[in-house]
Amino acid sequence: MSNYALLMVRPSRFGFNAETAVNNAFQVAGDQSNVQEKALQEFDHFVQTLRDNHIDVLVIQDTEEPHTPDSIFPNNWISFHKNSTIVLYPMFAENRRLERKETVMDAIRSRYNIDNTIDLTKNEAQDIFLEGTGSIILDRKQKIAYANISPRTDKNLFKEFCEEMGYEPVIFEAKDEHGKDIYHTNVMMCVGDRYAVICLDCIPEAQREGVREALENSGKTIITISYDQMNHFAGNMLQVENTAGEKFLVMSTQAYESLSPEQVSAIENFNPIIHVPLYTIEQNGGGSARCMMAEILLPKK
C-alpha cells in the first residue's frame, strides 16, 4: 500500500481574483455566468476521476467566509514531506493568505502526524514571497528543487528553503514569449520520476544548459513543450501515485489536447495519462490541474 494522497480544497466561492491577476498572465476575466457552479462541476469530476484510478484524495470543503476565491489551489500555501514536516509559505496576494484556514489544518491533523512545521509566512511583512509548489518544483527522490525567480518566488528565500529541507537548488529566470515574468515555475515545467516536461524556450540561453544538465544528470528524459503548449497549461502537470503504487501523469484536457501524438507517446512510455476538462478553473483562476493538488506524504495516524 502506497502512503501517498492528494489534498484538494472544494471551492465555495470560486471566481476571478483581481489581486492575483496583476502578475498572472494566464488569468482571463471570464464574462461567463455561473463560474462557481461550473468550477464545482469540474472539481467534483476531477476528484471522481482520480478516485476511479484508486488515487487517495482528501477533499476539504472550503468555508464561505473569509472569501477565498483561489482556495482551489492549495499547493501554493502548504507542502507536506515524508519526515512528518509541513511548510507554510508566504503569499503575494493578501486575500490568498486567508486560505490558511484552521478547518483545513484540523482535517489534516486528524488524519496525519505532523511533528515539525516550518513557517515562512512572516516574510509577507517584508513583501518576500515563495508560493509553495507553484514556485518550487521538487524532485523529492533526487532532492533537487527547481525555481523560476519572479515577483512570487524570492531567490534568497528559496535558497533558505533548500538549505532547511536538504535540497540542491536549481535557479533560473523564465519569461513568456512577450518577455514577461512567468509567475509560477509549475506552469512551465513538471518533473516526474524518470522524465521532465519543460518549456526550455522560456529560459534564457545562458541558464538553459544548467537546467538541462541538472535534469539529465538526475536521470530524466526531457520532453520539451512550446510557448503555445505552455499557454494551454501543458507544463502544469503532476505525476501522482495510486494506492497500488502505480504512477500517472495528471493534466487538464486543454493541456492534453495541445500535445502532439509524439509527446503523448513519450509520456505514456513512462506512465498512463489522466486528463479532465478544467476550462472554467483555468480561465478564471489562471491555474490548472497541478495547482489543484497538494501531495500528502505525511505518515498516517
PDB file of C-alpha atoms in Angstrom:
ATOM      1  CA  MET A   1       0.000   0.000   0.000  1.00  0.00           C
ATOM      2  CA  SER A   2       1.317   3.397  -1.009  1.00  0.00           C
ATOM      3  CA  ASN A   3       1.315   6.075   1.708  1.00  0.00           C
ATOM      4  CA  TYR A   4       0.506   8.797  -0.815  1.00  0.00           C
ATOM      5  CA  ALA A   5      -2.509  11.077  -1.014  1.00  0.00           C
ATOM      6  CA  LEU A   6      -3.623  14.360  -2.523  1.00  0.00           C
ATOM      7  CA  LEU A   7      -5.186  17.303  -0.698  1.00  0.00           C
ATOM      8  CA  MET A   8      -7.839  19.107  -2.725  1.00  0.00           C
ATOM      9  CA  VAL A   9      -9.967  22.009  -1.481  1.00  0.00           C
ATOM     10  CA  ARG A  10     -13.548  22.112  -2.805  1.00  0.00           C
ATOM     11  CA  PRO A  11     -14.406  25.726  -3.591  1.00  0.00           C
ATOM     12  CA  SER A  12     -17.345  27.553  -2.071  1.00  0.00           C
ATOM     13  CA  ARG A  13     -16.950  30.962  -3.795  1.00  0.00           C
ATOM     14  CA  PHE A  14     -14.530  30.419  -6.678  1.00  0.00           C
ATOM     15  CA  GLY A  15     -14.012  33.294  -9.100  1.00  0.00           C
ATOM     16  CA  PHE A  16     -11.631  35.631 -10.890  1.00  0.00           C
ATOM     17  CA  ASN A  17      -9.177  37.140  -8.385  1.00  0.00           C
ATOM     18  CA  ALA A  18      -8.121  40.680  -9.333  1.00  0.00           C
ATOM     19  CA  GLU A  19      -5.337  40.612  -6.692  1.00  0.00           C
ATOM     20  CA  THR A  20      -3.524  37.769  -8.422  1.00  0.00           C
ATOM     21  CA  ALA A  21      -4.259  38.913 -11.998  1.00  0.00           C
ATOM     22  CA  VAL A  22      -1.676  41.712 -11.749  1.00  0.00           C
ATOM     23  CA  ASN A  23       1.148  39.227 -12.441  1.00  0.00           C
ATOM     24  CA  ASN A  24      -0.644  36.107 -13.692  1.00  0.00           C
ATOM     25  CA  ALA A  25      -0.895  36.354 -17.473  1.00  0.00           C
ATOM     26  CA  PHE A  26      -2.793  33.049 -17.591  1.00  0.00           C
ATOM     27  CA  GLN A  27      -5.852  34.593 -15.930  1.00  0.00           C
ATOM     28  CA  VAL A  28      -8.647  35.988 -18.073  1.00  0.00           C
ATOM     29  CA  ALA A  29     -11.677  37.694 -16.551  1.00  0.00           C
ATOM     30  CA  GLY A  30     -14.399  35.405 -17.830  1.00  0.00           C
ATOM     31  CA  ASP A  31     -17.707  37.055 -18.666  1.00  0.00           C
ATOM     32  CA  GLN A  32     -19.392  33.687 -18.261  1.00  0.00           C
ATOM     33  CA  SER A  33     -22.109  33.281 -15.680  1.00  0.00           C
ATOM     34  CA  ASN A  34     -22.277  30.548 -13.045  1.00  0.00           C
ATOM     35  CA  VAL A  35     -18.498  30.451 -12.592  1.00  0.00           C
ATOM     36  CA  GLN A  36     -18.720  28.852  -9.122  1.00  0.00           C
ATOM     37  CA  GLU A  37     -21.254  26.278 -10.313  1.00  0.00           C
ATOM     38  CA  LYS A  38     -19.156  25.322 -13.355  1.00  0.00           C
ATOM     39  CA  ALA A  39     -15.945  25.215 -11.307  1.00  0.00           C
ATOM     40  CA  LEU A  40     -17.656  22.914  -8.796  1.00  0.00           C
ATOM     41  CA  GLN A  41     -18.702  20.515 -11.572  1.00  0.00           C
ATOM     42  CA  GLU A  42     -15.129  20.465 -12.916  1.00  0.00           C
ATOM     43  CA  PHE A  43     -13.707  19.955  -9.422  1.00  0.00           C
ATOM     44  CA  ASP A  44     -16.052  17.095  -8.496  1.00  0.00           C
ATOM     45  CA  HIS A  45     -15.459  15.340 -11.816  1.00  0.00           C
ATOM     46  CA  PHE A  46     -11.689  15.700 -11.316  1.00  0.00           C
ATOM     47  CA  VAL A  47     -11.844  14.155  -7.834  1.00  0.00           C
ATOM     48  CA  GLN A  48     -14.048  11.295  -9.048  1.00  0.00           C
ATOM     49  CA  THR A  49     -11.664  10.560 -11.944  1.00  0.00           C
ATOM     50  CA  LEU A  50      -8.690  10.404  -9.563  1.00  0.00           C
ATOM     51  CA  ARG A  51     -10.591   8.121  -7.182  1.00  0.00           C
ATOM     52  CA  ASP A  52     -11.684   5.895 -10.094  1.00  0.00           C
ATOM     53  CA  ASN A  53      -7.952   5.327 -10.657  1.00  0.00           C
ATOM     54  CA  HIS A  54      -7.535   4.380  -6.951  1.00  0.00           C
ATOM     55  CA  ILE A  55      -5.749   7.614  -6.046  1.00  0.00           C
ATOM     56  CA  ASP A  56      -6.321   8.614  -2.414  1.00  0.00           C
ATOM     57  CA  VAL A  57      -7.822  12.133  -2.304  1.00  0.00           C
ATOM     58  CA  LEU A  58      -8.553  14.095   0.861  1.00  0.00           C
ATOM     59  CA  VAL A  59     -11.223  16.655  -0.073  1.00  0.00           C
ATOM     60  CA  ILE A  60     -11.837  19.552   2.311  1.00  0.00           C
ATOM     61  CA  GLN A  61     -14.817  21.817   1.728  1.00  0.00           C
ATOM     62  CA  ASP A  62     -13.852  25.491   1.726  1.00  0.00           C
ATOM     63  CA  THR A  63     -15.746  27.834   4.041  1.00  0.00           C
ATOM     64  CA  GLU A  64     -17.878  30.718   2.758  1.00  0.00           C
ATOM     65  CA  GLU A  65     -16.042  33.169   4.998  1.00  0.00           C
ATOM     66  CA  PRO A  66     -13.469  34.578   4.778  1.00  0.00           C
ATOM     67  CA  HIS A  67     -13.928  34.786   0.994  1.00  0.00           C
ATOM     68  CA  THR A  68     -11.024  32.977  -0.697  1.00  0.00           C
ATOM     69  CA  PRO A  69     -11.595  32.896  -4.479  1.00  0.00           C
ATOM     70  CA  ASP A  70      -8.398  30.854  -5.099  1.00  0.00           C
ATOM     71  CA  SER A  71      -8.783  28.256  -2.329  1.00  0.00           C
ATOM     72  CA  ILE A  72      -8.998  25.613  -5.067  1.00  0.00           C
ATOM     73  CA  PHE A  73      -5.175  25.935  -5.419  1.00  0.00           C
ATOM     74  CA  PRO A  74      -3.856  24.743  -2.012  1.00  0.00           C
ATOM     75  CA  ASN A  75      -0.412  23.761  -3.337  1.00  0.00           C
ATOM     76  CA  ASN A  76       0.713  27.395  -3.073  1.00  0.00           C
ATOM     77  CA  TRP A  77       0.403  27.828   0.690  1.00  0.00           C
ATOM     78  CA  ILE A  78       1.334  24.409   2.098  1.00  0.00           C
ATOM     79  CA  SER A  79       3.555  21.431   1.293  1.00  0.00           C
ATOM     80  CA  PHE A  80       3.857  18.055   3.011  1.00  0.00           C
ATOM     81  CA  HIS A  81       7.002  15.981   3.464  1.00  0.00           C
ATOM     82  CA  LYS A  82       7.852  12.398   4.433  1.00  0.00           C
ATOM     83  CA  ASN A  83       9.656  13.375   7.635  1.00  0.00           C
ATOM     84  CA  SER A  84       6.347  14.493   9.257  1.00  0.00           C
ATOM     85  CA  THR A  85       7.121  18.091   8.238  1.00  0.00           C
ATOM     86  CA  ILE A  86       4.809  20.695   6.732  1.00  0.00           C
ATOM     87  CA  VAL A  87       5.918  24.017   5.248  1.00  0.00           C
ATOM     88  CA  LEU A  88       3.702  27.123   5.228  1.00  0.00           C
ATOM     89  CA  TYR A  89       4.512  29.703   2.557  1.00  0.00           C
ATOM     90  CA  PRO A  90       4.285  33.500   2.168  1.00  0.00           C
ATOM     91  CA  MET A  91       1.687  34.503  -0.432  1.00  0.00           C
ATOM     92  CA  PHE A  92       1.757  37.508  -2.776  1.00  0.00           C
ATOM     93  CA  ALA A  93      -1.983  38.306  -2.770  1.00  0.00           C
ATOM     94  CA  GLU A  94      -3.393  39.385   0.591  1.00  0.00           C
ATOM     95  CA  ASN A  95      -6.687  37.561   0.047  1.00  0.00           C
ATOM     96  CA  ARG A  96      -4.774  34.329  -0.650  1.00  0.00           C
ATOM     97  CA  ARG A  97      -3.185  34.466   2.802  1.00  0.00           C
ATOM     98  CA  LEU A  98      -6.666  33.807   4.187  1.00  0.00           C
ATOM     99  CA  GLU A  99      -6.579  30.318   2.630  1.00  0.00           C
ATOM    100  CA  ARG A 100      -4.520  29.099   5.616  1.00  0.00           C
ATOM    101  CA  LYS A 101      -7.703  28.142   7.444  1.00  0.00           C
ATOM    102  CA  GLU A 102      -7.893  26.160  10.656  1.00  0.00           C
ATOM    103  CA  THR A 103     -10.631  23.999   9.083  1.00  0.00           C
ATOM    104  CA  VAL A 104      -8.056  22.722   6.566  1.00  0.00           C
ATOM    105  CA  MET A 105      -5.313  22.283   9.176  1.00  0.00           C
ATOM    106  CA  ASP A 106      -7.657  20.438  11.565  1.00  0.00           C
ATOM    107  CA  ALA A 107      -8.733  18.000   8.840  1.00  0.00           C
ATOM    108  CA  ILE A 108      -5.086  17.242   8.008  1.00  0.00           C
ATOM    109  CA  ARG A 109      -4.037  16.894  11.669  1.00  0.00           C
ATOM    110  CA  SER A 110      -6.905  14.494  12.345  1.00  0.00           C
ATOM    111  CA  ARG A 111      -5.544  12.040   9.750  1.00  0.00           C
ATOM    112  CA  TYR A 112      -1.778  12.588   9.690  1.00  0.00           C
ATOM    113  CA  ASN A 113       1.155  13.008  12.062  1.00  0.00           C
ATOM    114  CA  ILE A 114       2.810  16.421  11.895  1.00  0.00           C
ATOM    115  CA  ASP A 115       5.925  16.724  14.057  1.00  0.00           C
ATOM    116  CA  ASN A 116       7.510  19.784  12.534  1.00  0.00           C
ATOM    117  CA  THR A 117       6.142  22.991  10.979  1.00  0.00           C
ATOM    118  CA  ILE A 118       8.396  25.340   9.012  1.00  0.00           C
ATOM    119  CA  ASP A 119       6.536  28.635   8.890  1.00  0.00           C
ATOM    120  CA  LEU A 120       7.848  31.074   6.270  1.00  0.00           C
ATOM    121  CA  THR A 121       4.753  33.298   6.347  1.00  0.00           C
ATOM    122  CA  LYS A 122       6.396  36.083   8.394  1.00  0.00           C
ATOM    123  CA  ASN A 123       8.187  37.071   5.155  1.00  0.00           C
ATOM    124  CA  GLU A 124       4.906  38.523   3.886  1.00  0.00           C
ATOM    125  CA  ALA A 125       5.519  41.582   6.102  1.00  0.00           C
ATOM    126  CA  GLN A 126       8.667  42.326   4.020  1.00  0.00           C
ATOM    127  CA  ASP A 127       6.915  41.586   0.684  1.00  0.00           C
ATOM    128  CA  ILE A 128       9.061  38.468   0.238  1.00  0.00           C
ATOM    129  CA  PHE A 129       7.168  35.556  -1.312  1.00  0.00           C
ATOM    130  CA  LEU A 130       7.622  31.874  -2.073  1.00  0.00           C
ATOM    131  CA  GLU A 131       4.410  30.231  -3.201  1.00  0.00           C
ATOM    132  CA  GLY A 132       4.873  26.579  -2.362  1.00  0.00           C
ATOM    133  CA  THR A 133       4.990  24.022  -5.147  1.00  0.00           C
ATOM    134  CA  GLY A 134       3.809  26.711  -7.539  1.00  0.00           C
ATOM    135  CA  SER A 135       7.158  28.435  -7.042  1.00  0.00           C
ATOM    136  CA  ILE A 136       9.190  25.274  -6.394  1.00  0.00           C
ATOM    137  CA  ILE A 137       9.311  22.079  -8.425  1.00  0.00           C
ATOM    138  CA  LEU A 138      10.508  19.299  -6.126  1.00  0.00           C
ATOM    139  CA  ASP A 139      12.380  16.262  -7.348  1.00  0.00           C
ATOM    140  CA  ARG A 140      11.783  14.557  -3.996  1.00  0.00           C
ATOM    141  CA  LYS A 141      13.740  11.414  -4.837  1.00  0.00           C
ATOM    142  CA  GLN A 142      16.900  13.169  -6.059  1.00  0.00           C
ATOM    143  CA  LYS A 143      16.481  16.045  -3.544  1.00  0.00           C
ATOM    144  CA  ILE A 144      16.726  18.720  -6.250  1.00  0.00           C
ATOM    145  CA  ALA A 145      14.468  21.806  -6.240  1.00  0.00           C
ATOM    146  CA  TYR A 146      13.875  23.965  -9.324  1.00  0.00           C
ATOM    147  CA  ALA A 147      12.662  27.571  -9.131  1.00  0.00           C
ATOM    148  CA  ASN A 148      11.965  30.301 -11.633  1.00  0.00           C
ATOM    149  CA  ILE A 149      12.580  33.649  -9.890  1.00  0.00           C
ATOM    150  CA  SER A 150       9.588  36.004 -10.196  1.00  0.00           C
ATOM    151  CA  PRO A 151       7.639  38.503  -8.062  1.00  0.00           C
ATOM    152  CA  ARG A 152       6.147  35.457  -6.309  1.00  0.00           C
ATOM    153  CA  THR A 153       9.387  33.481  -5.921  1.00  0.00           C
ATOM    154  CA  ASP A 154      12.179  35.124  -3.930  1.00  0.00           C
ATOM    155  CA  LYS A 155      15.663  33.819  -4.691  1.00  0.00           C
ATOM    156  CA  ASN A 156      17.092  34.084  -1.162  1.00  0.00           C
ATOM    157  CA  LEU A 157      14.036  32.575   0.499  1.00  0.00           C
ATOM    158  CA  PHE A 158      14.145  29.710  -1.995  1.00  0.00           C
ATOM    159  CA  LYS A 159      17.782  29.077  -1.069  1.00  0.00           C
ATOM    160  CA  GLU A 160      16.810  29.123   2.632  1.00  0.00           C
ATOM    161  CA  PHE A 161      14.081  26.579   1.955  1.00  0.00           C
ATOM    162  CA  CYS A 162      16.565  24.295   0.145  1.00  0.00           C
ATOM    163  CA  GLU A 163      19.073  24.531   2.968  1.00  0.00           C
ATOM    164  CA  GLU A 164      16.456  23.752   5.610  1.00  0.00           C
ATOM    165  CA  MET A 165      14.943  20.843   3.645  1.00  0.00           C
ATOM    166  CA  GLY A 166      18.176  19.387   2.256  1.00  0.00           C
ATOM    167  CA  TYR A 167      17.525  20.125  -1.431  1.00  0.00           C
ATOM    168  CA  GLU A 168      20.014  21.227  -4.075  1.00  0.00           C
ATOM    169  CA  PRO A 169      18.687  24.453  -5.666  1.00  0.00           C
ATOM    170  CA  VAL A 170      18.490  25.000  -9.443  1.00  0.00           C
ATOM    171  CA  ILE A 171      17.662  28.659 -10.075  1.00  0.00           C
ATOM    172  CA  PHE A 172      16.687  30.378 -13.341  1.00  0.00           C
ATOM    173  CA  GLU A 173      14.528  33.206 -14.697  1.00  0.00           C
ATOM    174  CA  ALA A 174      11.792  32.268 -17.153  1.00  0.00           C
ATOM    175  CA  LYS A 175       9.872  34.679 -19.392  1.00  0.00           C
ATOM    176  CA  ASP A 176       6.896  34.182 -21.655  1.00  0.00           C
ATOM    177  CA  GLU A 177       7.025  34.939 -25.386  1.00  0.00           C
ATOM    178  CA  HIS A 178       6.269  38.615 -24.623  1.00  0.00           C
ATOM    179  CA  GLY A 179       9.226  38.904 -22.234  1.00  0.00           C
ATOM    180  CA  LYS A 180       7.048  38.950 -19.100  1.00  0.00           C
ATOM    181  CA  ASP A 181       7.986  37.022 -15.954  1.00  0.00           C
ATOM    182  CA  ILE A 182       6.307  33.624 -15.728  1.00  0.00           C
ATOM    183  CA  TYR A 183       4.531  33.887 -12.396  1.00  0.00           C
ATOM    184  CA  HIS A 184       4.965  30.276 -11.217  1.00  0.00           C
ATOM    185  CA  THR A 185       7.527  27.616 -12.099  1.00  0.00           C
ATOM    186  CA  ASN A 186       4.834  24.931 -12.242  1.00  0.00           C
ATOM    187  CA  VAL A 187       3.199  26.385 -15.350  1.00  0.00           C
ATOM    188  CA  MET A 188       6.346  25.822 -17.418  1.00  0.00           C
ATOM    189  CA  MET A 189       7.789  22.579 -16.007  1.00  0.00           C
ATOM    190  CA  CYS A 190       6.869  19.274 -14.392  1.00  0.00           C
ATOM    191  CA  VAL A 191       9.351  16.740 -13.024  1.00  0.00           C
ATOM    192  CA  GLY A 192       8.396  13.069 -12.825  1.00  0.00           C
ATOM    193  CA  ASP A 193      10.424  10.145 -11.527  1.00  0.00           C
ATOM    194  CA  ARG A 194      12.150   9.400 -14.848  1.00  0.00           C
ATOM    195  CA  TYR A 195      11.210  12.319 -17.095  1.00  0.00           C
ATOM    196  CA  ALA A 196      10.551  16.063 -17.143  1.00  0.00           C
ATOM    197  CA  VAL A 197       8.139  18.113 -19.246  1.00  0.00           C
ATOM    198  CA  ILE A 198       9.524  21.620 -19.714  1.00  0.00           C
ATOM    199  CA  CYS A 199       9.321  24.738 -21.889  1.00  0.00           C
ATOM    200  CA  LEU A 200      13.072  25.303 -22.307  1.00  0.00           C
ATOM    201  CA  ASP A 201      12.412  28.226 -24.700  1.00  0.00           C
ATOM    202  CA  CYS A 202      11.271  30.278 -21.664  1.00  0.00           C
ATOM    203  CA  ILE A 203      14.698  30.086 -20.041  1.00  0.00           C
ATOM    204  CA  PRO A 204      17.449  32.480 -21.192  1.00  0.00           C
ATOM    205  CA  GLU A 205      20.180  30.732 -23.166  1.00  0.00           C
ATOM    206  CA  ALA A 206      22.806  31.449 -20.510  1.00  0.00           C
ATOM    207  CA  GLN A 207      20.767  29.495 -17.916  1.00  0.00           C
ATOM    208  CA  ARG A 208      19.150  26.892 -20.167  1.00  0.00           C
ATOM    209  CA  GLU A 209      22.040  24.444 -20.282  1.00  0.00           C
ATOM    210  CA  GLY A 210      22.363  24.435 -16.488  1.00  0.00           C
ATOM    211  CA  VAL A 211      18.703  23.415 -16.136  1.00  0.00           C
ATOM    212  CA  ARG A 212      19.015  20.815 -18.898  1.00  0.00           C
ATOM    213  CA  GLU A 213      22.130  19.362 -17.258  1.00  0.00           C
ATOM    214  CA  ALA A 214      20.514  19.184 -13.810  1.00  0.00           C
ATOM    215  CA  LEU A 215      17.597  17.246 -15.310  1.00  0.00           C
ATOM    216  CA  GLU A 216      19.729  14.926 -17.419  1.00  0.00           C
ATOM    217  CA  ASN A 217      22.277  14.275 -14.671  1.00  0.00           C
ATOM    218  CA  SER A 218      19.440  13.221 -12.366  1.00  0.00           C
ATOM    219  CA  GLY A 219      18.353  10.610 -14.904  1.00  0.00           C
ATOM    220  CA  LYS A 220      15.455  12.444 -16.537  1.00  0.00           C
ATOM    221  CA  THR A 221      14.331  12.130 -20.145  1.00  0.00           C
ATOM    222  CA  ILE A 222      13.422  15.674 -21.254  1.00  0.00           C
ATOM    223  CA  ILE A 223      10.142  16.189 -23.133  1.00  0.00           C
ATOM    224  CA  THR A 224      10.087  19.779 -24.397  1.00  0.00           C
ATOM    225  CA  ILE A 225       6.934  21.842 -24.910  1.00  0.00           C
ATOM    226  CA  SER A 226       6.453  25.087 -26.838  1.00  0.00           C
ATOM    227  CA  TYR A 227       5.281  28.510 -25.613  1.00  0.00           C
ATOM    228  CA  ASP A 228       1.890  27.784 -27.152  1.00  0.00           C
ATOM    229  CA  GLN A 229       1.585  24.455 -25.351  1.00  0.00           C
ATOM    230  CA  MET A 230       2.647  26.101 -22.096  1.00  0.00           C
ATOM    231  CA  ASN A 231      -0.100  28.686 -22.624  1.00  0.00           C
ATOM    232  CA  HIS A 232      -2.539  25.769 -22.772  1.00  0.00           C
ATOM    233  CA  PHE A 233      -1.240  24.580 -19.358  1.00  0.00           C
ATOM    234  CA  ALA A 234       0.869  21.707 -20.757  1.00  0.00           C
ATOM    235  CA  GLY A 235       3.555  22.490 -18.157  1.00  0.00           C
ATOM    236  CA  ASN A 236       1.042  22.336 -15.314  1.00  0.00           C
ATOM    237  CA  MET A 237       1.057  18.595 -14.714  1.00  0.00           C
ATOM    238  CA  LEU A 238       1.771  16.337 -11.747  1.00  0.00           C
ATOM    239  CA  GLN A 239       2.921  12.743 -11.591  1.00  0.00           C
ATOM    240  CA  VAL A 240       0.837  11.030  -8.907  1.00  0.00           C
ATOM    241  CA  GLU A 241       0.658   7.575  -7.365  1.00  0.00           C
ATOM    242  CA  ASN A 242      -2.318   5.389  -6.530  1.00  0.00           C
ATOM    243  CA  THR A 243      -2.808   3.054  -3.577  1.00  0.00           C
ATOM    244  CA  ALA A 244      -1.154   0.198  -5.501  1.00  0.00           C
ATOM    245  CA  GLY A 245       1.920   2.348  -6.187  1.00  0.00           C
ATOM    246  CA  GLU A 246       1.089   2.827  -9.887  1.00  0.00           C
ATOM    247  CA  LYS A 247       2.066   6.202 -11.349  1.00  0.00           C
ATOM    248  CA  PHE A 248       0.033   8.506 -13.611  1.00  0.00           C
ATOM    249  CA  LEU A 249       0.609  11.939 -15.130  1.00  0.00           C
ATOM    250  CA  VAL A 250      -2.361  14.203 -14.356  1.00  0.00           C
ATOM    251  CA  MET A 251      -3.219  17.218 -16.522  1.00  0.00           C
ATOM    252  CA  SER A 252      -6.196  19.103 -17.928  1.00  0.00           C
ATOM    253  CA  THR A 253      -7.907  18.178 -21.192  1.00  0.00           C
ATOM    254  CA  GLN A 254      -6.796  21.530 -22.623  1.00  0.00           C
ATOM    255  CA  ALA A 255      -3.171  20.603 -21.860  1.00  0.00           C
ATOM    256  CA  TYR A 256      -3.603  17.085 -23.237  1.00  0.00           C
ATOM    257  CA  GLU A 257      -5.139  18.304 -26.489  1.00  0.00           C
ATOM    258  CA  SER A 258      -2.246  20.725 -27.038  1.00  0.00           C
ATOM    259  CA  LEU A 259       0.291  17.855 -27.035  1.00  0.00           C
ATOM    260  CA  SER A 260       1.463  16.173 -30.219  1.00  0.00           C
ATOM    261  CA  PRO A 261       0.986  12.394 -30.663  1.00  0.00           C
ATOM    262  CA  GLU A 262       4.768  12.061 -30.247  1.00  0.00           C
ATOM    263  CA  GLN A 263       4.723  13.900 -26.903  1.00  0.00           C
ATOM    264  CA  VAL A 264       1.783  11.820 -25.653  1.00  0.00           C
ATOM    265  CA  SER A 265       3.599   8.653 -26.668  1.00  0.00           C
ATOM    266  CA  ALA A 266       6.818   9.824 -24.951  1.00  0.00           C
ATOM    267  CA  ILE A 267       4.904  10.386 -21.690  1.00  0.00           C
ATOM    268  CA  GLU A 268       2.968   7.114 -21.983  1.00  0.00           C
ATOM    269  CA  ASN A 269       6.257   5.230 -22.298  1.00  0.00           C
ATOM    270  CA  PHE A 270       6.655   6.058 -18.599  1.00  0.00           C
ATOM    271  CA  ASN A 271       3.096   6.080 -17.250  1.00  0.00           C
ATOM    272  CA  PRO A 272      -0.562   6.458 -18.285  1.00  0.00           C
ATOM    273  CA  ILE A 273      -2.092   9.943 -18.590  1.00  0.00           C
ATOM    274  CA  ILE A 274      -5.199  11.136 -16.745  1.00  0.00           C
ATOM    275  CA  HIS A 275      -6.818  14.302 -18.107  1.00  0.00           C
ATOM    276  CA  VAL A 276     -10.002  16.150 -17.169  1.00  0.00           C
ATOM    277  CA  PRO A 277     -11.702  19.333 -18.501  1.00  0.00           C
ATOM    278  CA  LEU A 278     -10.901  22.352 -16.304  1.00  0.00           C
ATOM    279  CA  TYR A 279     -11.713  25.234 -18.673  1.00  0.00           C
ATOM    280  CA  THR A 280     -13.611  27.421 -16.175  1.00  0.00           C
ATOM    281  CA  ILE A 281     -10.986  26.985 -13.459  1.00  0.00           C
ATOM    282  CA  GLU A 282      -8.126  27.621 -15.901  1.00  0.00           C
ATOM    283  CA  GLN A 283      -9.630  30.756 -17.409  1.00  0.00           C
ATOM    284  CA  ASN A 284     -10.716  32.458 -14.194  1.00  0.00           C
ATOM    285  CA  GLY A 285      -8.044  31.104 -11.856  1.00  0.00           C
ATOM    286  CA  GLY A 286      -5.031  31.114 -14.174  1.00  0.00           C
ATOM    287  CA  GLY A 287      -4.026  27.700 -12.807  1.00  0.00           C
ATOM    288  CA  SER A 288      -4.709  24.141 -13.892  1.00  0.00           C
ATOM    289  CA  ALA A 289      -4.591  20.536 -12.702  1.00  0.00           C
ATOM    290  CA  ARG A 290      -1.251  20.645 -10.922  1.00  0.00           C
ATOM    291  CA  CYS A 291      -2.198  23.752  -8.914  1.00  0.00           C
ATOM    292  CA  MET A 292      -5.270  21.987  -7.544  1.00  0.00           C
ATOM    293  CA  MET A 293      -3.359  19.099  -5.937  1.00  0.00           C
ATOM    294  CA  ALA A 294      -1.096  19.239  -2.886  1.00  0.00           C
ATOM    295  CA  GLU A 295       0.768  15.958  -2.402  1.00  0.00           C
ATOM    296  CA  ILE A 296       0.492  14.499   1.101  1.00  0.00           C
ATOM    297  CA  LEU A 297       3.473  12.343   2.078  1.00  0.00           C
ATOM    298  CA  LEU A 298       2.951  12.514   5.840  1.00  0.00           C
ATOM    299  CA  PRO A 299       2.690   9.329   7.917  1.00  0.00           C
ATOM    300  CA  LYS A 300      -0.929   8.434   8.671  1.00  0.00           C
ATOM    301  CA  LYS A 301      -2.181   8.259  12.243  1.00  0.00           C
TER     302      LYS A 301
END
